Short mmCIF file of N, CA and C in Angstrom, two decimals:
data_model
loop_
_atom_site.label_atom_id
_atom_site.label_comp_id
_atom_site.label_asym_id
_atom_site.label_seq_id
_atom_site.Cartn_x
_atom_site.Cartn_y
_atom_site.Cartn_z
N MET A 81 3.35 -105.42 -49.82
CA MET A 81 4.30 -104.49 -49.22
C MET A 81 3.66 -103.80 -48.04
N GLY A 82 4.48 -103.46 -47.07
CA GLY A 82 3.98 -102.74 -45.91
C GLY A 82 3.73 -101.28 -46.23
N GLY A 83 3.12 -100.58 -45.28
CA GLY A 83 2.79 -99.17 -45.49
C GLY A 83 4.03 -98.31 -45.67
N CYS A 84 5.11 -98.64 -44.97
CA CYS A 84 6.33 -97.86 -45.06
C CYS A 84 6.96 -97.99 -46.44
N ALA A 85 6.99 -99.20 -46.98
CA ALA A 85 7.58 -99.42 -48.30
C ALA A 85 6.75 -98.75 -49.38
N ARG A 86 5.43 -98.72 -49.21
CA ARG A 86 4.57 -98.07 -50.19
C ARG A 86 4.78 -96.56 -50.18
N ALA A 87 5.09 -96.00 -49.04
CA ALA A 87 5.27 -94.56 -48.92
C ALA A 87 6.57 -94.09 -49.56
N PHE A 88 7.56 -94.95 -49.66
CA PHE A 88 8.86 -94.56 -50.18
C PHE A 88 9.18 -95.20 -51.53
N GLN A 89 8.19 -95.38 -52.36
CA GLN A 89 8.44 -95.94 -53.68
C GLN A 89 9.19 -94.92 -54.53
N ILE A 90 10.26 -95.39 -55.15
CA ILE A 90 11.08 -94.52 -55.99
C ILE A 90 11.17 -95.14 -57.37
N LYS A 91 10.90 -94.34 -58.38
CA LYS A 91 11.04 -94.80 -59.76
C LYS A 91 12.41 -94.35 -60.24
N LEU A 92 13.29 -95.33 -60.48
CA LEU A 92 14.64 -95.01 -60.93
C LEU A 92 14.63 -94.77 -62.43
N PRO A 93 15.48 -93.82 -62.89
CA PRO A 93 15.55 -93.60 -64.34
C PRO A 93 16.17 -94.80 -65.04
N LEU A 94 15.93 -94.90 -66.36
CA LEU A 94 16.41 -96.03 -67.14
C LEU A 94 17.93 -96.11 -67.14
N TRP A 95 18.61 -94.96 -67.17
CA TRP A 95 20.08 -94.99 -67.22
C TRP A 95 20.67 -95.60 -65.96
N TYR A 96 19.94 -95.52 -64.86
CA TYR A 96 20.43 -96.09 -63.61
C TYR A 96 20.51 -97.61 -63.70
N SER A 97 19.46 -98.24 -64.19
CA SER A 97 19.47 -99.70 -64.31
C SER A 97 20.41 -100.14 -65.43
N THR A 98 20.51 -99.35 -66.50
CA THR A 98 21.44 -99.67 -67.58
C THR A 98 22.87 -99.58 -67.08
N GLY A 99 23.16 -98.55 -66.30
CA GLY A 99 24.50 -98.40 -65.72
C GLY A 99 24.85 -99.55 -64.79
N ALA A 100 23.87 -100.02 -64.03
CA ALA A 100 24.10 -101.17 -63.15
C ALA A 100 24.40 -102.42 -63.96
N ALA A 101 23.71 -102.58 -65.09
CA ALA A 101 23.96 -103.75 -65.94
C ALA A 101 25.34 -103.68 -66.58
N VAL A 102 25.75 -102.49 -66.99
CA VAL A 102 27.09 -102.32 -67.57
C VAL A 102 28.15 -102.59 -66.51
N PHE A 103 27.92 -102.12 -65.29
CA PHE A 103 28.86 -102.37 -64.19
C PHE A 103 28.98 -103.86 -63.92
N ALA A 104 27.85 -104.56 -63.90
CA ALA A 104 27.88 -106.00 -63.64
C ALA A 104 28.62 -106.73 -64.77
N ALA A 105 28.40 -106.32 -66.01
CA ALA A 105 29.11 -106.94 -67.14
C ALA A 105 30.60 -106.67 -67.06
N SER A 106 30.97 -105.47 -66.64
CA SER A 106 32.40 -105.14 -66.50
C SER A 106 33.06 -106.00 -65.44
N ILE A 107 32.40 -106.16 -64.31
CA ILE A 107 32.94 -107.00 -63.24
C ILE A 107 33.05 -108.44 -63.72
N LEU A 108 32.07 -108.90 -64.47
CA LEU A 108 32.12 -110.27 -65.01
C LEU A 108 33.33 -110.44 -65.93
N LEU A 109 33.56 -109.48 -66.81
CA LEU A 109 34.70 -109.58 -67.72
C LEU A 109 36.03 -109.53 -66.97
N LEU A 110 36.11 -108.67 -65.96
CA LEU A 110 37.35 -108.59 -65.19
C LEU A 110 37.59 -109.85 -64.36
N SER A 111 36.50 -110.48 -63.93
CA SER A 111 36.67 -111.70 -63.14
C SER A 111 37.04 -112.90 -64.00
N LEU A 112 36.96 -112.77 -65.31
CA LEU A 112 37.35 -113.87 -66.18
C LEU A 112 38.86 -114.13 -66.15
N LYS A 113 39.65 -113.11 -65.88
CA LYS A 113 41.10 -113.26 -65.96
C LYS A 113 41.65 -114.35 -65.04
N PRO A 114 41.29 -114.38 -63.74
CA PRO A 114 41.80 -115.48 -62.90
C PRO A 114 41.31 -116.85 -63.35
N VAL A 115 40.06 -116.91 -63.82
CA VAL A 115 39.53 -118.18 -64.30
C VAL A 115 40.32 -118.65 -65.52
N LEU A 116 40.58 -117.73 -66.43
CA LEU A 116 41.36 -118.08 -67.62
C LEU A 116 42.79 -118.47 -67.25
N LEU A 117 43.35 -117.82 -66.25
CA LEU A 117 44.69 -118.16 -65.80
C LEU A 117 44.73 -119.60 -65.27
N HIS A 118 43.70 -119.96 -64.51
CA HIS A 118 43.62 -121.33 -63.98
C HIS A 118 43.47 -122.34 -65.13
N ILE A 119 42.61 -122.03 -66.09
CA ILE A 119 42.42 -122.93 -67.23
C ILE A 119 43.70 -123.05 -68.05
N ALA A 120 44.39 -121.92 -68.25
CA ALA A 120 45.63 -121.94 -69.03
C ALA A 120 46.71 -122.75 -68.34
N ALA A 121 46.77 -122.67 -67.01
CA ALA A 121 47.77 -123.44 -66.27
C ALA A 121 47.48 -124.93 -66.37
N ALA A 122 46.21 -125.30 -66.31
CA ALA A 122 45.86 -126.72 -66.41
C ALA A 122 46.00 -127.22 -67.84
N TRP A 123 45.72 -126.38 -68.80
CA TRP A 123 45.74 -126.75 -70.20
C TRP A 123 47.16 -126.79 -70.76
N GLY A 124 48.02 -125.94 -70.22
CA GLY A 124 49.39 -125.84 -70.74
C GLY A 124 50.25 -127.04 -70.42
N GLY A 125 49.88 -127.80 -69.41
CA GLY A 125 50.68 -128.95 -69.04
C GLY A 125 51.99 -128.51 -68.41
N PRO A 126 53.08 -129.22 -68.72
CA PRO A 126 54.36 -128.90 -68.08
C PRO A 126 54.93 -127.55 -68.52
N GLU A 127 54.71 -127.14 -69.78
CA GLU A 127 55.22 -125.83 -70.18
C GLU A 127 54.16 -124.76 -69.90
N GLN A 128 54.61 -123.65 -69.38
CA GLN A 128 53.72 -122.57 -69.03
C GLN A 128 53.45 -121.68 -70.23
N LEU A 129 52.27 -121.12 -70.28
CA LEU A 129 51.92 -120.15 -71.30
C LEU A 129 52.61 -118.84 -70.95
N PRO A 130 53.35 -118.23 -71.88
CA PRO A 130 54.03 -116.97 -71.58
C PRO A 130 53.01 -115.89 -71.19
N PRO A 131 53.36 -115.03 -70.23
CA PRO A 131 52.41 -114.02 -69.74
C PRO A 131 51.90 -113.08 -70.84
N ASP A 132 52.79 -112.69 -71.77
CA ASP A 132 52.33 -111.78 -72.81
C ASP A 132 51.31 -112.45 -73.74
N ARG A 133 51.48 -113.74 -74.02
CA ARG A 133 50.52 -114.46 -74.84
C ARG A 133 49.20 -114.65 -74.09
N PHE A 134 49.29 -114.92 -72.78
CA PHE A 134 48.08 -115.06 -71.98
C PHE A 134 47.29 -113.76 -71.97
N MET A 135 47.97 -112.63 -71.75
CA MET A 135 47.28 -111.33 -71.74
C MET A 135 46.65 -111.05 -73.10
N PHE A 136 47.37 -111.37 -74.17
CA PHE A 136 46.84 -111.16 -75.51
C PHE A 136 45.59 -112.00 -75.73
N MET A 137 45.64 -113.26 -75.33
CA MET A 137 44.49 -114.15 -75.50
C MET A 137 43.30 -113.69 -74.66
N THR A 138 43.56 -113.17 -73.47
CA THR A 138 42.49 -112.65 -72.62
C THR A 138 41.82 -111.46 -73.27
N GLU A 139 42.62 -110.54 -73.82
CA GLU A 139 42.04 -109.37 -74.47
C GLU A 139 41.27 -109.75 -75.73
N VAL A 140 41.77 -110.72 -76.47
CA VAL A 140 41.05 -111.20 -77.66
C VAL A 140 39.71 -111.81 -77.26
N LEU A 141 39.68 -112.55 -76.15
CA LEU A 141 38.43 -113.13 -75.68
C LEU A 141 37.45 -112.03 -75.30
N LYS A 142 37.93 -110.98 -74.62
CA LYS A 142 37.04 -109.87 -74.26
C LYS A 142 36.50 -109.19 -75.50
N LEU A 143 37.34 -108.99 -76.51
CA LEU A 143 36.86 -108.39 -77.76
C LEU A 143 35.83 -109.28 -78.43
N ALA A 144 36.03 -110.58 -78.40
CA ALA A 144 35.07 -111.51 -79.00
C ALA A 144 33.73 -111.44 -78.27
N ILE A 145 33.75 -111.39 -76.94
CA ILE A 145 32.51 -111.30 -76.17
C ILE A 145 31.78 -110.00 -76.50
N CYS A 146 32.52 -108.90 -76.58
CA CYS A 146 31.90 -107.61 -76.92
C CYS A 146 31.36 -107.60 -78.34
N THR A 147 32.07 -108.24 -79.26
CA THR A 147 31.60 -108.32 -80.64
C THR A 147 30.29 -109.09 -80.72
N VAL A 148 30.20 -110.18 -79.99
CA VAL A 148 28.96 -110.96 -79.96
C VAL A 148 27.83 -110.13 -79.35
N ALA A 149 28.12 -109.36 -78.30
CA ALA A 149 27.10 -108.53 -77.66
C ALA A 149 26.60 -107.45 -78.61
N VAL A 150 27.52 -106.78 -79.32
CA VAL A 150 27.12 -105.74 -80.27
C VAL A 150 26.32 -106.34 -81.42
N ALA A 151 26.77 -107.48 -81.93
CA ALA A 151 26.04 -108.14 -83.02
C ALA A 151 24.64 -108.55 -82.57
N ALA A 152 24.52 -109.04 -81.35
CA ALA A 152 23.21 -109.43 -80.84
C ALA A 152 22.29 -108.22 -80.70
N ARG A 153 22.84 -107.11 -80.21
CA ARG A 153 22.02 -105.89 -80.09
C ARG A 153 21.58 -105.39 -81.45
N ARG A 154 22.50 -105.39 -82.41
CA ARG A 154 22.14 -104.94 -83.75
C ARG A 154 21.15 -105.89 -84.40
N GLY A 155 21.31 -107.18 -84.15
CA GLY A 155 20.38 -108.16 -84.67
C GLY A 155 18.98 -108.00 -84.10
N ALA A 156 18.91 -107.54 -82.84
CA ALA A 156 17.62 -107.33 -82.20
C ALA A 156 17.03 -105.96 -82.53
N GLY A 157 17.77 -105.16 -83.31
CA GLY A 157 17.28 -103.84 -83.70
C GLY A 157 17.48 -102.78 -82.64
N LEU A 158 18.34 -103.04 -81.65
CA LEU A 158 18.61 -102.07 -80.59
C LEU A 158 19.80 -101.20 -80.95
N ASP A 159 19.88 -100.04 -80.31
CA ASP A 159 21.00 -99.13 -80.53
C ASP A 159 22.28 -99.76 -79.99
N SER A 160 23.34 -99.67 -80.76
CA SER A 160 24.62 -100.23 -80.31
C SER A 160 25.75 -99.27 -80.64
N GLN A 161 25.64 -98.06 -80.08
CA GLN A 161 26.66 -97.05 -80.30
C GLN A 161 27.93 -97.47 -79.58
N ILE A 162 29.03 -97.56 -80.32
CA ILE A 162 30.28 -98.05 -79.75
C ILE A 162 31.13 -96.91 -79.19
N TRP A 163 31.24 -95.82 -79.93
CA TRP A 163 32.04 -94.70 -79.46
C TRP A 163 31.13 -93.52 -79.22
N VAL A 164 31.14 -92.99 -78.00
CA VAL A 164 30.24 -91.90 -77.63
C VAL A 164 30.78 -90.55 -78.11
N GLY A 165 32.09 -90.38 -78.03
CA GLY A 165 32.68 -89.12 -78.46
C GLY A 165 33.98 -88.84 -77.71
N PHE A 166 34.63 -87.77 -78.09
CA PHE A 166 35.92 -87.44 -77.50
C PHE A 166 35.81 -87.08 -76.02
N ARG A 167 34.73 -86.38 -75.62
CA ARG A 167 34.57 -86.03 -74.20
C ARG A 167 34.51 -87.28 -73.33
N HIS A 168 33.82 -88.28 -73.81
CA HIS A 168 33.71 -89.54 -73.07
C HIS A 168 35.07 -90.22 -72.98
N THR A 169 35.81 -90.22 -74.08
CA THR A 169 37.14 -90.82 -74.11
C THR A 169 38.09 -90.08 -73.18
N ALA A 170 38.05 -88.76 -73.22
CA ALA A 170 38.93 -87.94 -72.37
C ALA A 170 38.63 -88.15 -70.89
N ALA A 171 37.37 -88.35 -70.55
CA ALA A 171 37.01 -88.56 -69.14
C ALA A 171 37.61 -89.84 -68.58
N PHE A 172 37.82 -90.83 -69.44
CA PHE A 172 38.36 -92.10 -68.98
C PHE A 172 39.84 -92.27 -69.29
N ALA A 173 40.50 -91.23 -69.75
CA ALA A 173 41.92 -91.33 -70.11
C ALA A 173 42.80 -91.61 -68.89
N ILE A 174 42.58 -90.91 -67.80
CA ILE A 174 43.43 -91.10 -66.61
C ILE A 174 43.19 -92.48 -65.99
N PRO A 175 41.93 -92.90 -65.73
CA PRO A 175 41.75 -94.25 -65.19
C PRO A 175 42.28 -95.35 -66.12
N ALA A 176 42.12 -95.15 -67.43
CA ALA A 176 42.63 -96.16 -68.37
C ALA A 176 44.15 -96.21 -68.34
N THR A 177 44.78 -95.06 -68.20
CA THR A 177 46.24 -95.03 -68.11
C THR A 177 46.72 -95.75 -66.85
N LEU A 178 46.05 -95.49 -65.73
CA LEU A 178 46.41 -96.17 -64.48
C LEU A 178 46.22 -97.68 -64.60
N TYR A 179 45.14 -98.08 -65.26
CA TYR A 179 44.89 -99.52 -65.45
C TYR A 179 45.98 -100.14 -66.30
N MET A 180 46.39 -99.44 -67.35
CA MET A 180 47.44 -99.96 -68.23
C MET A 180 48.77 -100.08 -67.48
N ILE A 181 49.05 -99.13 -66.58
CA ILE A 181 50.30 -99.18 -65.82
C ILE A 181 50.29 -100.36 -64.85
N MET A 182 49.12 -100.63 -64.26
CA MET A 182 49.03 -101.75 -63.33
C MET A 182 49.24 -103.04 -64.07
#
């Protein structure tokens, strides 16, 4: 590293990198929907999969992925707290409502 990079070394807290990993996982899960839509269109053949069934199947897939992630964390002996508390839930109530309306 050059002298300038050595002078500005910053040690980021653990929650910063964990938050970045959670953000990346969230984007990955949200990006699955168009891919699944393409697969469902090709798999369905001449009859189309009804939108409500597609949305249900997408949400079930997301729950399955999260269940596997929690089971893997618990299997590795890591903390896997699922619900943080009411304050955390209340903080995300408005964005979750907007997402549900969309």
